[in-house]
Short mmCIF file of C-alpha atoms in Angstrom, two decimals:
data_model
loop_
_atom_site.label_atom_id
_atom_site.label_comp_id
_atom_site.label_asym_id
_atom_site.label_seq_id
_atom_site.Cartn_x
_atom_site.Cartn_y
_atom_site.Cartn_z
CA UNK I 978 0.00 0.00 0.00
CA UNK I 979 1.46 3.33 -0.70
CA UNK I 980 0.12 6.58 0.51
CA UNK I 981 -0.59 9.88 -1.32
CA UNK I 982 2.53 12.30 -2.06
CA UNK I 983 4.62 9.40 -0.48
CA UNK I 984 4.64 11.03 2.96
CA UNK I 985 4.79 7.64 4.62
CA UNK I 986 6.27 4.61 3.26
CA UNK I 987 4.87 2.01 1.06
CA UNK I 988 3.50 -0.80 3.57
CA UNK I 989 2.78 -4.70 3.19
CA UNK I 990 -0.09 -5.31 5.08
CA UNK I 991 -2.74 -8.60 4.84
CA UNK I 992 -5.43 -8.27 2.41
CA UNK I 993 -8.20 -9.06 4.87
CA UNK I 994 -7.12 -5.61 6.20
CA UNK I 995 -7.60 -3.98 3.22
CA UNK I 996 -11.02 -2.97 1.34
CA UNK I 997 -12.22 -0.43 -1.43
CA UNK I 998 -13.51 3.08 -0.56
CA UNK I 999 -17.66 3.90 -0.39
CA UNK I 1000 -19.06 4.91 -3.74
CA UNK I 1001 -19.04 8.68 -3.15
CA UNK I 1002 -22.69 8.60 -3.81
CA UNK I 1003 -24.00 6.15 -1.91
CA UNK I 1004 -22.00 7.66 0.97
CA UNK I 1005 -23.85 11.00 0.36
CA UNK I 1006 -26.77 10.20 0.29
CA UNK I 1007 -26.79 8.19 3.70
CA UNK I 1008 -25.03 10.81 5.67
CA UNK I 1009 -27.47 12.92 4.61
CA UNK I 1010 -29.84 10.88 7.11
CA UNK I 1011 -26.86 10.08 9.57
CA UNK I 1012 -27.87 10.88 13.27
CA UNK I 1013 -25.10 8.75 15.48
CA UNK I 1014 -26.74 7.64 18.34
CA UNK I 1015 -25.10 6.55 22.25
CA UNK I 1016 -23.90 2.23 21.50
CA UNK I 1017 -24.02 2.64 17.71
CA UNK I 1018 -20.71 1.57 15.70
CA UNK I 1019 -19.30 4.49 13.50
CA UNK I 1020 -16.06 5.21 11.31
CA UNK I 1021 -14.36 7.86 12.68
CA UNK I 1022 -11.82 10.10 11.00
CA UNK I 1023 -7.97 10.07 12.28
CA UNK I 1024 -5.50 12.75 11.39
CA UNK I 1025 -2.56 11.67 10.55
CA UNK I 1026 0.79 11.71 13.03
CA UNK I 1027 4.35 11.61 12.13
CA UNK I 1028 4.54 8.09 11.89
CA UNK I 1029 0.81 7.05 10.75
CA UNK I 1030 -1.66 8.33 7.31
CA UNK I 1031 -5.16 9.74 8.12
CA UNK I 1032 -7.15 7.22 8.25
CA UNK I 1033 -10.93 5.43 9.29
CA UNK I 1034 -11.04 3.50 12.17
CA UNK I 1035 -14.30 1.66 13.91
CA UNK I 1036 -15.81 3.35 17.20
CA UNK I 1037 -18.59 3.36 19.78
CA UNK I 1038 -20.77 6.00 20.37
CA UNK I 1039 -20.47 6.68 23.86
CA UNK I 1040 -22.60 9.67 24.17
CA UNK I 1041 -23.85 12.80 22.80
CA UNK I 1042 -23.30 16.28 24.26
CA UNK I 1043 -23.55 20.02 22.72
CA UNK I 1044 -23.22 18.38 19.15
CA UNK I 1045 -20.04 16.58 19.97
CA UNK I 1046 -19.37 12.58 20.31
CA UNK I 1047 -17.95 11.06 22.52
CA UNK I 1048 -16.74 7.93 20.86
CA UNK I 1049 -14.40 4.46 22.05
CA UNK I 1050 -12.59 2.71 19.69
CA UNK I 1051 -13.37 -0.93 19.80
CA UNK I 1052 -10.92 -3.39 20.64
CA UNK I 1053 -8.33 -3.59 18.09
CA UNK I 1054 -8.42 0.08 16.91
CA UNK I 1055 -5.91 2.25 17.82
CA UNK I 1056 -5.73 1.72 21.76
CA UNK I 1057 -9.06 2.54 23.85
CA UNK I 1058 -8.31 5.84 24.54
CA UNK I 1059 -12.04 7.86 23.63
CA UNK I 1060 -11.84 10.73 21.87
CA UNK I 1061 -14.65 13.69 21.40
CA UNK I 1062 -15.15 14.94 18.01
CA UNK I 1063 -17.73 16.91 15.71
CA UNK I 1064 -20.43 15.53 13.37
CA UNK I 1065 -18.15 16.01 10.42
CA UNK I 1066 -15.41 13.43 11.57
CA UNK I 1067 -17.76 10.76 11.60
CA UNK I 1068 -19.67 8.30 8.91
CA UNK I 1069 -22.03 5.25 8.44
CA UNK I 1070 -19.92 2.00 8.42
CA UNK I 1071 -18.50 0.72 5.16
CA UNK I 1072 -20.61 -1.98 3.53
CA UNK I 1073 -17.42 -3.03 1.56
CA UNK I 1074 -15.87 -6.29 2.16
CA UNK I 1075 -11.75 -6.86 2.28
CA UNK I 1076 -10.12 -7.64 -0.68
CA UNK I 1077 -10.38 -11.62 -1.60
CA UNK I 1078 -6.75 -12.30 -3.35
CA UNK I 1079 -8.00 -15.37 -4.82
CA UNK I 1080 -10.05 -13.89 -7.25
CA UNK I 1081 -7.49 -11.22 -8.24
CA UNK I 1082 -5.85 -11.28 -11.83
CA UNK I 1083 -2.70 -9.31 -13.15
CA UNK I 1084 -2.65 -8.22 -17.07
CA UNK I 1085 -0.31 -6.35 -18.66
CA UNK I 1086 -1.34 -4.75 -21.94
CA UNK I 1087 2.06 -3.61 -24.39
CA UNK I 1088 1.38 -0.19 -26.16
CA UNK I 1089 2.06 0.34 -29.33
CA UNK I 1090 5.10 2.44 -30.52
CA UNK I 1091 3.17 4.82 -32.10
CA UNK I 1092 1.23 5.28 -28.61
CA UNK I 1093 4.64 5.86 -26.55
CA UNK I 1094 4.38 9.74 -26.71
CA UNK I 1095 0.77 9.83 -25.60
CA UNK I 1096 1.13 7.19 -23.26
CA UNK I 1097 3.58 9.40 -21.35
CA UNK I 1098 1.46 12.42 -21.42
CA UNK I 1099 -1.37 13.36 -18.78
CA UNK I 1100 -3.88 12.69 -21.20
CA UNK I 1101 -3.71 8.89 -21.04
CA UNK I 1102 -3.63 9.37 -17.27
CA UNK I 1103 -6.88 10.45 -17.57
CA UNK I 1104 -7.99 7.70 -19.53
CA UNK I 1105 -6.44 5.03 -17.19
CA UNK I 1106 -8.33 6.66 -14.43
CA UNK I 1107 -11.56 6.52 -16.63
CA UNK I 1108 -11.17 2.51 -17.19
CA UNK I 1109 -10.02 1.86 -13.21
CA UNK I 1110 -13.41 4.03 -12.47
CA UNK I 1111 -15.77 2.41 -14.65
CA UNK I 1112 -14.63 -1.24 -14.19
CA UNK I 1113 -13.85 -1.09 -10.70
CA UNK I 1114 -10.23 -2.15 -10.78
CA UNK I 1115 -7.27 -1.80 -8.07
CA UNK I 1116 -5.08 -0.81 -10.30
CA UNK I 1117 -4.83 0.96 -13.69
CA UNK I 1118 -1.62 1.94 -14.57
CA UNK I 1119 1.33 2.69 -16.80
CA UNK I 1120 5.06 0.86 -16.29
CA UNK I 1121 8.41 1.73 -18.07
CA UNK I 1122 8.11 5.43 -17.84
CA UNK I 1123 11.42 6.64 -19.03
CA UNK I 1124 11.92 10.11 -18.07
CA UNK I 1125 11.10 12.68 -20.88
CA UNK I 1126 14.36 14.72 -20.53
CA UNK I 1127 16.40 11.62 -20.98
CA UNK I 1128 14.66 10.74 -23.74
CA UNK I 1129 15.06 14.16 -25.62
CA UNK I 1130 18.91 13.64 -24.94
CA UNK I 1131 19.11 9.91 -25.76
CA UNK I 1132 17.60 11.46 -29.26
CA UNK I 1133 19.09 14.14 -30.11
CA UNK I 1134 22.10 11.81 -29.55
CA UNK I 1135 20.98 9.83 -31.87
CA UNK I 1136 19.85 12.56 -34.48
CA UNK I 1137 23.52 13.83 -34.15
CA UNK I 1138 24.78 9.86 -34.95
CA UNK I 1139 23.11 9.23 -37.63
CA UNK I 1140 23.97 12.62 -39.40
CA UNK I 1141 27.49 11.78 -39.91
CA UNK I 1142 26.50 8.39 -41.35
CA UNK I 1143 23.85 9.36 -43.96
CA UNK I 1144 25.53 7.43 -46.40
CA UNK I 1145 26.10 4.11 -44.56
CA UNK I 1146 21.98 2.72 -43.73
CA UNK I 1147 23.78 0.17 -41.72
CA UNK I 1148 25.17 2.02 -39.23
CA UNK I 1149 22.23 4.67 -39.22
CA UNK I 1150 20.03 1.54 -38.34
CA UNK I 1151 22.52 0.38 -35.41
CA UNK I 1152 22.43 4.02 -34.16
CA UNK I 1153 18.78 4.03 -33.43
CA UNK I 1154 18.86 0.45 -32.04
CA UNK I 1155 21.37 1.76 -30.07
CA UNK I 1156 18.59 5.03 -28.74
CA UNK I 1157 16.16 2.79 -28.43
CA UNK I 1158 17.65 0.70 -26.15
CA UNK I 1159 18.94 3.18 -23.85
CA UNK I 1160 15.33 4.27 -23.66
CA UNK I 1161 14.76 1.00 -21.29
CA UNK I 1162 11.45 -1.46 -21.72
CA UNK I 1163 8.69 -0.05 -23.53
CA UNK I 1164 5.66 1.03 -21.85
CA UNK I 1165 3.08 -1.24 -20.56
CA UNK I 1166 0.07 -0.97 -18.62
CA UNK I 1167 -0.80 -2.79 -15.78
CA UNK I 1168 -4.45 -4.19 -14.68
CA UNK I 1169 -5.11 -5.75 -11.46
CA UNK I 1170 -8.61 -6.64 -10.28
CA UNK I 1171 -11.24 -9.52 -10.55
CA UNK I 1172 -11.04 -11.18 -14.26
CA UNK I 1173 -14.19 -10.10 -15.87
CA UNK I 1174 -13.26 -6.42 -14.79
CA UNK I 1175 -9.42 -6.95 -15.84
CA UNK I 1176 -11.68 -8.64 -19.39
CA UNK I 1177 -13.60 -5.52 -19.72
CA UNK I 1178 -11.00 -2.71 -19.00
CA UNK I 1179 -8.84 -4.25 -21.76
CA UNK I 1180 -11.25 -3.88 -24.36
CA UNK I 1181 -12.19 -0.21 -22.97
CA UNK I 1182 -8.57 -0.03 -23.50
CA UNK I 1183 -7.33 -1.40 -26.13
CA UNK I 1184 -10.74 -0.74 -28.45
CA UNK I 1185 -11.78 2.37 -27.40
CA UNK I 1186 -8.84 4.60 -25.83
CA UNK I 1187 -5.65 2.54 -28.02
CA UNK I 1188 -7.74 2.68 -31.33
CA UNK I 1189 -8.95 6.83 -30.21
CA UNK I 1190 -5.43 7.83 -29.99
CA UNK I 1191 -4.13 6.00 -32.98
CA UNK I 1192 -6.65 7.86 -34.71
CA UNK I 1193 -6.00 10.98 -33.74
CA UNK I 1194 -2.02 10.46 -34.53
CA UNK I 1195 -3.11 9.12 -38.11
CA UNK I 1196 -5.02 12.17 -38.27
CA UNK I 1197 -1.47 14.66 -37.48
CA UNK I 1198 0.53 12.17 -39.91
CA UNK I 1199 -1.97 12.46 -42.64
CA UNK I 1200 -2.08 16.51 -42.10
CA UNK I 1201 1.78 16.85 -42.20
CA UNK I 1202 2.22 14.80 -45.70
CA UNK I 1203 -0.75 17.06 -46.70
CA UNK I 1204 1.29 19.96 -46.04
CA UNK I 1205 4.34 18.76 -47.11
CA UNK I 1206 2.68 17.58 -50.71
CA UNK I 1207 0.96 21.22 -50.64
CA UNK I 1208 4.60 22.98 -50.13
CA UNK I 1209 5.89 21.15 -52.85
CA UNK I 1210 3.61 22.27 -55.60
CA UNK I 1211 3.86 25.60 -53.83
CA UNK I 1212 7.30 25.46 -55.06
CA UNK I 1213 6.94 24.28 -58.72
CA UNK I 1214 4.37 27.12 -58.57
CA UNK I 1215 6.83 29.53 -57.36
CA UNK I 1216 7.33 31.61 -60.50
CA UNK I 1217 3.74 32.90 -59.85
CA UNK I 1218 3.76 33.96 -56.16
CA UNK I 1219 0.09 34.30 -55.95
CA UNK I 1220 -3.39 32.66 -55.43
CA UNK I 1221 -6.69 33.10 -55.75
CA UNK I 1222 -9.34 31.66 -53.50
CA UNK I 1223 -13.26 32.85 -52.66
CA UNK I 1224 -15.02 32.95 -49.68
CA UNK I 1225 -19.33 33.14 -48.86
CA UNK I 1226 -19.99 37.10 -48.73
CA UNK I 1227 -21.07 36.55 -45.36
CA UNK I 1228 -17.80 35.26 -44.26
CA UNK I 1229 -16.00 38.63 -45.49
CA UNK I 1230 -16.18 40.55 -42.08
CA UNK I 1231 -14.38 37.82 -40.53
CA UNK I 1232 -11.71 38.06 -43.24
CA UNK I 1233 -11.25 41.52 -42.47
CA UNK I 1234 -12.10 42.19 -38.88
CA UNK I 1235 -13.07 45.19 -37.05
CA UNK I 1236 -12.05 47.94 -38.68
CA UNK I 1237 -9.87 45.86 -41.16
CA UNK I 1238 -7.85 44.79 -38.29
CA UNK I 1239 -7.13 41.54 -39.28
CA UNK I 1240 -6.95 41.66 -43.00
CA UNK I 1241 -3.79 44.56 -41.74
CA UNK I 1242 -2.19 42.14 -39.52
CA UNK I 1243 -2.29 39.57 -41.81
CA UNK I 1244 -0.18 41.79 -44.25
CA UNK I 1245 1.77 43.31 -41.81
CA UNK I 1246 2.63 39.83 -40.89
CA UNK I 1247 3.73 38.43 -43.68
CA UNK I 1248 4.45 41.11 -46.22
CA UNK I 1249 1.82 40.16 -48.86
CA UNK I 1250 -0.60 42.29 -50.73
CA UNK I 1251 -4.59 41.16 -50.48
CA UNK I 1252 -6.93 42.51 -52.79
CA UNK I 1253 -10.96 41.81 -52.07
CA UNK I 1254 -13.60 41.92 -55.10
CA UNK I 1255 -16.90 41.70 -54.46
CA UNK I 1256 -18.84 39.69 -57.08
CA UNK I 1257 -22.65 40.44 -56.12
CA UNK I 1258 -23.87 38.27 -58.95
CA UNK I 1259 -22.20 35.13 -57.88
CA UNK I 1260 -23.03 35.84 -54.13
CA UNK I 1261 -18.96 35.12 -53.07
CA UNK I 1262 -16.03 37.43 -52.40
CA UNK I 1263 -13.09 36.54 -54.28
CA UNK I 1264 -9.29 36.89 -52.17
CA UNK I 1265 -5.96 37.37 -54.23
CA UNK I 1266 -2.95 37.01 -51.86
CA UNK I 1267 0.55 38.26 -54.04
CA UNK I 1268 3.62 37.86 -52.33
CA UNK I 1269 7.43 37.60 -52.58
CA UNK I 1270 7.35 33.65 -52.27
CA UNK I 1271 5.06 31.00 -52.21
CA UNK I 1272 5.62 30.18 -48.74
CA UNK I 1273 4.37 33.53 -47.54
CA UNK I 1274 1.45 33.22 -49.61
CA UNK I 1275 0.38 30.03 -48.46
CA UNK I 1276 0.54 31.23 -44.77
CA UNK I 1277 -1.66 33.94 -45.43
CA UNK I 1278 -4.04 31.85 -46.99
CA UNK I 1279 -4.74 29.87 -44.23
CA UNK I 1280 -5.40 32.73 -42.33
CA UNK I 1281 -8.15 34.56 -44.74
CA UNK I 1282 -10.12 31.58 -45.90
CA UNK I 1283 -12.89 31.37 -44.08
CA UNK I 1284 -15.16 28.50 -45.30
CA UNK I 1285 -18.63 27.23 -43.95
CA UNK I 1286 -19.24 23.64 -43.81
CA UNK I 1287 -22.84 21.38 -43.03
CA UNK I 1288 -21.84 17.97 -41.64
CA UNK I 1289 -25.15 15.66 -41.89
CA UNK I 1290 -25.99 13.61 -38.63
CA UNK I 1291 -28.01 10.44 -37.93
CA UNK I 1292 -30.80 10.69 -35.48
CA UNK I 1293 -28.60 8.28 -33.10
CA UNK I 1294 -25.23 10.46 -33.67
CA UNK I 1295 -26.98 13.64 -32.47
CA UNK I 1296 -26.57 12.95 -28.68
CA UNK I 1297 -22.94 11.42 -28.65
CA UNK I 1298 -21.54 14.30 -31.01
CA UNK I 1299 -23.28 17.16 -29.34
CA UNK I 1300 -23.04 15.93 -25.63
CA UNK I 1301 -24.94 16.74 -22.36
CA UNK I 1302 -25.55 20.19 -22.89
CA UNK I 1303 -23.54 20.79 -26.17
CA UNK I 1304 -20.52 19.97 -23.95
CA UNK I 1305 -18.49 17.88 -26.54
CA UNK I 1306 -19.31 20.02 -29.75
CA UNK I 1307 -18.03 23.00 -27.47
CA UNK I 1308 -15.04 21.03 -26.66
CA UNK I 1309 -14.01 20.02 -30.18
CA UNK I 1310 -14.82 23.90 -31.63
CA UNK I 1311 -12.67 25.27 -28.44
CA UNK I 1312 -9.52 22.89 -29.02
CA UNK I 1313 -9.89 23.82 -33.43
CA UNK I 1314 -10.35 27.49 -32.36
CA UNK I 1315 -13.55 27.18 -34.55
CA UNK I 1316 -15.59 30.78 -35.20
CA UNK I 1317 -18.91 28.71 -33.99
CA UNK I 1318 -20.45 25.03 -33.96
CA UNK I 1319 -23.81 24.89 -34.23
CA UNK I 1320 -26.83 22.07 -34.87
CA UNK I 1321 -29.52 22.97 -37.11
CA UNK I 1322 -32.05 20.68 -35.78
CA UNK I 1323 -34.38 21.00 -38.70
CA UNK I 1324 -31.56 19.83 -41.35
CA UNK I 1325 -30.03 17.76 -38.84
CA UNK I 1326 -26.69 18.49 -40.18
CA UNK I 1327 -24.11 20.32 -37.83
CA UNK I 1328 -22.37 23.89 -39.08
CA UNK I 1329 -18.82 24.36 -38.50
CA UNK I 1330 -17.55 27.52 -39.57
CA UNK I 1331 -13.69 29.11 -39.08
CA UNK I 1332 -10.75 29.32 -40.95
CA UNK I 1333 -10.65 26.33 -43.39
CA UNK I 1334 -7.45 24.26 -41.55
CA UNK I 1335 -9.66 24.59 -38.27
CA UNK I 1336 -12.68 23.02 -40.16
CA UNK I 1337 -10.23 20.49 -41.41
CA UNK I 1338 -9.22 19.44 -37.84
CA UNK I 1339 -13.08 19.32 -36.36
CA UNK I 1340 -14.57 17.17 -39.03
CA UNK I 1341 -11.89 14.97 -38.29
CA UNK I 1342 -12.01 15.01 -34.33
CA UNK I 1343 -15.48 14.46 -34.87
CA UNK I 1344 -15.36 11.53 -37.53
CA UNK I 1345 -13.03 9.76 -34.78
CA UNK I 1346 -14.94 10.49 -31.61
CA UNK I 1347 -18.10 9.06 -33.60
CA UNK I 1348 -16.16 5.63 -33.74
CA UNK I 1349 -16.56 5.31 -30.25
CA UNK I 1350 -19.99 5.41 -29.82
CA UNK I 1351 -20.79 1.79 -32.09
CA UNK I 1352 -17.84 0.62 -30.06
CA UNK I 1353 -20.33 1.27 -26.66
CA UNK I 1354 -23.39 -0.21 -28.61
CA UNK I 1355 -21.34 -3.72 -29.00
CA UNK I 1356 -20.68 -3.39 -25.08
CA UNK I 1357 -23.93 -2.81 -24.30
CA UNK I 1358 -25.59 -5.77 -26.52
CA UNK I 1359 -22.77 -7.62 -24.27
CA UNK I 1360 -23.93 -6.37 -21.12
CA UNK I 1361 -27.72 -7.56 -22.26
CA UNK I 1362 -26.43 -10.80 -23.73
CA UNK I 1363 -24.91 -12.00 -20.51
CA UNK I 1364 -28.12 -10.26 -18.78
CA UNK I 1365 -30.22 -12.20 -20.54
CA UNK I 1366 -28.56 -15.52 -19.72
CA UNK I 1367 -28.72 -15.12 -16.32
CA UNK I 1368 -31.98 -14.89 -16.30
CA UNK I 1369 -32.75 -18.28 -18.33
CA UNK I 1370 -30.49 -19.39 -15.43
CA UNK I 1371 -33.04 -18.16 -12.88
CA UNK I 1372 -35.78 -19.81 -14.90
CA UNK I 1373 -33.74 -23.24 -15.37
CA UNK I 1374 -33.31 -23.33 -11.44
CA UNK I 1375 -37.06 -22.81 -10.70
CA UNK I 1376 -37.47 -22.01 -6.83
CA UNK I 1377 -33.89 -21.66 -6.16
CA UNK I 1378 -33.11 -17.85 -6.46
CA UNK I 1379 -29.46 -17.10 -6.52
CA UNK I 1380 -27.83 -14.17 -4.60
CA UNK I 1381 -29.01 -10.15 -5.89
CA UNK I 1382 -26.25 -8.32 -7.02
CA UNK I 1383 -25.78 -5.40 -4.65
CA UNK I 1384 -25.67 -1.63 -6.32
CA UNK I 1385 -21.93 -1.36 -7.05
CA UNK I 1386 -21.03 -4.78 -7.98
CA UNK I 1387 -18.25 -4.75 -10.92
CA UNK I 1388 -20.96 -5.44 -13.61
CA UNK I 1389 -23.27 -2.74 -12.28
CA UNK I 1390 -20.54 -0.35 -13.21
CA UNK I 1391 -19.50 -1.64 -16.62
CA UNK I 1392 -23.38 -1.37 -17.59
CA UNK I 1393 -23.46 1.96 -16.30
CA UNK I 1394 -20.25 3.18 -18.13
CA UNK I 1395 -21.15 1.36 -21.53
CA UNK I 1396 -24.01 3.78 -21.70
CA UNK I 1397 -23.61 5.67 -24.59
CA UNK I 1398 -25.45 8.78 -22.53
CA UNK I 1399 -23.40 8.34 -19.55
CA UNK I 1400 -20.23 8.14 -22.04
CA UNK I 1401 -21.21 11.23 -23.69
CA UNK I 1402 -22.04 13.15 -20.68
#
């Protein structure tokens, strides 16, 4: 057992002394009603001494006076020495049972190389701590951590290698062997709980999370050759040093900004010349952006051309794109600096509207996080398969009922998180 901000050192202690916390709920809710009277058994909160955590620890009620307690521990917690202490430091004993080892598993899931980067940033901590939370694991989390600033060293090292060998592949190759290794074990993550949790998280994992981020990194690999194929006929185009795009009229005050502050900047910035012609007949505004080389060009570009898109939405894709209370369209707009992200409800189509590299980077944020949510629907027709054959097993046993599953039970959880709502919210 270690303790938070490693104040105390890591203990072994016997699992039968060791349980899960309350479901912060459930723990709510009943201390909402929790009136401690004289003989009843309570949890009462310990702070922490040089040598000991805070901590829970059973007690007696002993009696009640000017809204203090005045509680004794029972036998084998913490000495019988009573102590007096307010409402606050006291709570309705834990329902939860100790750990039983015999039903634990350990799994360790490799990550893939082209997860290593993400895997070490906080964003994957947050999705470890989503998995541990929803399946109701004891552990969820990532091994092999090599620390970043060696790893920047270790390859510029390597960079610096390989430069004086462009011209012999064989010892370029050995070089980055070489990196690599240095770099220690690759990551892994570690599960630890009952199997069908441990079954569960790896899928969340590895389906949902792994196949998430591999998108998204796709998605930046696929932009870069984009750009890098886009430079490159920038460059056979070079002799021209200009180009000619259009915009919806209604997009032109973005283009220019108040007072023509942006269209200025954008000049100022890059030292081209931007002409705007209004074409009434055609209903579009047509931009010509002339500078002294293509790369300056292109770069102001991509900050005048503003472009209005309609993305068309299934009835069952509304609710998992948008979010509880537009929270995930506001999300994905905030991140792609979009202009606005709207839902027309009558098209059922969503409207994304900014500069057209930000539009770019929505639609596909929004193609990948809409992979997720038939990923949840095949969890869920699990979750009502193995439903479903528990209860023939109920009808096959006749008058023998088997034990209820209390509220919290590992499989309580999983249905709860494979909720498509609950995901989205």
């Amino acid at each position: 057992v270690g303790f938070e901000d490693e104040v105390w050192p890591n203990r072994d202690v016997p699992a039968y002394s060791v349980r899960r916390c309350p479901e912060d709920g459930g723990a709510a809710k009943d201390e909402q009603a929790f009136d401690p009277q004289p003989e009843e058994v309570v949890e009462v909160l310990l702070q922490a001494t040089e040598t000991s955590p805070s901590g829970w620890s059973l007690g007696r009620v002993r009696t009640v006076k000017n809204g203090f307690y005045f509680i004794g521990f029972l036998s084998t917690q913490r000495g019988s020495q009573d102590v007096i202490v307010e409402r606050s430091a006291l709570r309705p004993c834990s329902g939860e049972l100790p750990l039983e080892l015999s039903g634990l598993v350990r799994r360790v899931i490799p990550v893939g190389e082209e997860l290593h980067s993400w895997i070490r940033s906080q964003d994957s901590t947050g999705c470890l701590s989503h998995v541990k939370k929803c399946t109701g694991l004891l552990v969820a989390h990532c091994m092999n951590l090599d620390d970043p600033d060696v790893a920047d060293a270790v390859a510029e090292s390597a960079e610096g290698t390989t430069a004086t060998s462009l011209k012999k592949p064989a010892s370029k190759a050995k070089a980055k062997a070489k990196a690599k290794a240095a770099l220690g074990p690759a990551p892994e993550v570690l599960l630890i709980g009952e199997a069908g949790s441990v079954d569960v998280a790896e899928r969340l994992l590895v389906q949902l999370h792994f196949k998430h981020q591999m998108e998204i990194q796709r998605f930046h690999e696929m932009r870069e050759k984009f750009l890098e194929r886009l430079a490159e006929m920038q460059e056979w185009y070079s002799a021209l040093h200009k180009e000619v795009f259009t915009v919806d009229q209604h997009l032109v005050g973005k283009l220019i900004g108040r007072k023509g502050e942006h269209i200025n900047q954008v000049r100022e910035r890059h030292g081209v010349e931007i002409q705007v012609h209004d074409d009434a007949a055609e209903g579009a505004t047509t931009i010509t952006v002339t500078g002294d080389s293509p790369d300056v060009v292109r770069k102001a570009r991509e900050e005048l051309e503003f472009v209005t898109e309609r993305m068309p939405l299934e009835p069952e894709q509304v609710g998992w794109i948008l979010g509880k209370g537009y929270q995930n369209i506001s999300e994905i707009a905030r991140k792609t600096e979009l202009s606005y992200a709207r839902f027309d409800d009558k098209g059922s189509c969503l409207e994304l509207c900014g500069l057209k590299s930000q539009v770019e980077d929505a639609r596909m944020l929004i193609r990948a996080h809409t992979e997720y949510l038939s990923v949840y629907k095949n969890m869920d027709e699990e979750q009502s398969a193995i439903q479903q054959s528990f209860e023939q097993l109920d009808s096959v046993a006749g008058g023998f009922r088997r034990p209820a599953r209390r509220k919290g039970d590992a499989s309580t959880k999983v249905a709860e998180a494979k909720s498509p709502d609950a995901a989205a919210s």
